[in-house]
Coordinates of N, CA and C in Angstrom, one line a residue:
M1 N 7.6 3.3 -5.5 CA 6.8 2.9 -5.1 C 6.6 1.1 -5.4
K2 N 6.7 0.4 -4.2 CA 6.9 -1.2 -4.9 C 5.0 -1.9 -5.8
V3 N 5.8 -2.5 -6.5 CA 4.6 -3.0 -7.5 C 4.2 -4.8 -6.9
R4 N 3.4 -5.3 -5.7 CA 3.5 -6.1 -5.1 C 2.7 -7.2 -5.7
S5 N 2.7 -8.6 -5.5 CA 1.5 -9.5 -6.2 C 0.2 -9.6 -5.1
S6 N 0.6 -9.7 -3.6 CA -0.3 -10.0 -2.4 C 0.2 -8.5 -2.1
L7 N -0.6 -7.4 -1.1 CA -0.8 -6.3 -0.1 C -0.6 -6.6 1.4
R8 N -0.7 -7.7 1.9 CA -1.2 -8.5 3.1 C -0.1 -8.0 3.7
S9 N 1.1 -8.5 3.4 CA 2.4 -7.5 4.2 C 2.1 -6.0 4.5
L10 N 2.0 -5.6 3.6 CA 1.8 -4.2 3.7 C 0.4 -3.8 4.7
K11 N 0.0 -4.5 4.2 CA -2.2 -4.3 4.9 C -1.7 -4.3 6.4
D12 N -0.6 -5.2 6.4 CA -1.1 -5.6 8.5 C 0.4 -4.4 9.4
K13 N 1.0 -3.3 8.4 CA 1.7 -3.0 9.3 C 0.4 -1.4 9.5
P14 N 1.3 -0.7 11.2 CA 0.3 0.0 11.5 C 0.5 1.2 10.7
G15 N -1.0 2.0 11.3 CA -1.1 3.2 10.0 C -1.6 3.2 8.4
S16 N -1.1 2.0 8.1 CA -1.6 2.1 6.5 C -3.2 1.8 6.3
V17 N -3.1 2.5 5.0 CA -4.3 2.6 4.2 C -4.7 1.9 3.1
V18 N -5.4 0.9 2.7 CA -5.5 0.9 1.7 C -7.0 1.4 0.5
V19 N -6.7 2.1 -0.8 CA -6.6 3.3 -1.3 C -6.8 1.9 -2.6
R20 N -8.0 3.0 -3.5 CA -8.7 2.7 -4.5 C -8.2 3.9 -5.6
R21 N -7.5 3.7 -6.5 CA -7.4 5.5 -7.4 C -6.9 4.2 -8.8
H22 N -7.4 4.9 -10.1 CA -7.8 4.7 -10.9 C -7.5 3.4 -11.2
G23 N -8.8 2.1 -10.5 CA -8.4 1.1 -10.6 C -7.5 0.3 -10.4
R24 N -6.4 1.1 -9.6 CA -5.3 0.1 -8.8 C -5.5 0.2 -7.1
V25 N -4.9 -1.0 -6.8 CA -5.7 -1.2 -5.4 C -3.6 -0.8 -4.5
V26 N -3.7 0.4 -3.6 CA -2.7 1.1 -3.1 C -2.6 1.7 -1.8
V27 N -2.2 0.7 -1.5 CA -1.4 1.3 0.2 C -0.4 1.9 0.4
V28 N -1.2 3.2 1.3 CA -0.6 4.3 2.1 C -0.5 4.0 3.1
N29 N 0.5 5.2 3.5 CA 0.5 5.2 4.9 C 1.7 6.2 5.7
R30 N 0.3 6.5 6.5 CA 0.8 8.7 6.7 C 1.8 8.3 8.0
T31 N 1.9 7.6 9.4 CA 2.7 7.0 9.7 C 4.0 6.7 9.4
N32 N 4.5 6.0 8.8 CA 5.7 5.7 8.3 C 5.6 5.6 6.2
P33 N 5.8 6.9 5.6 CA 5.8 6.6 4.6 C 6.3 6.0 4.0
R34 N 7.1 5.1 4.5 CA 8.0 4.2 3.8 C 7.5 2.5 2.6
F35 N 6.0 2.3 3.7 CA 5.8 1.5 3.3 C 4.6 2.6 2.5
K36 N 4.5 2.3 1.1 CA 3.8 2.5 -0.3 C 3.3 0.9 -0.9
G37 N 2.9 1.0 -1.8 CA 3.2 -0.5 -3.0 C 1.5 -0.3 -3.2
R38 N 1.3 -1.1 -4.7 CA 0.4 -0.9 -5.2 C 0.2 -2.3 -6.2
Q39 N -1.2 -2.5 -6.5 CA -1.1 -3.9 -6.8 C -2.3 -3.5 -7.7
G40 N -1.6 -4.3 -9.1 CA -2.6 -3.8 -10.7 C -1.9 -2.3 -11.2

């Protein structure tokens, strides 16, 4: 999983969801699981 300074590029991909887990902002994508990232 990539640590990104900004998750905007991942958030704009189709099927991606922004989730908060343990105080981190995580982007997960069910349609294309390659696009995962976390911030913080």
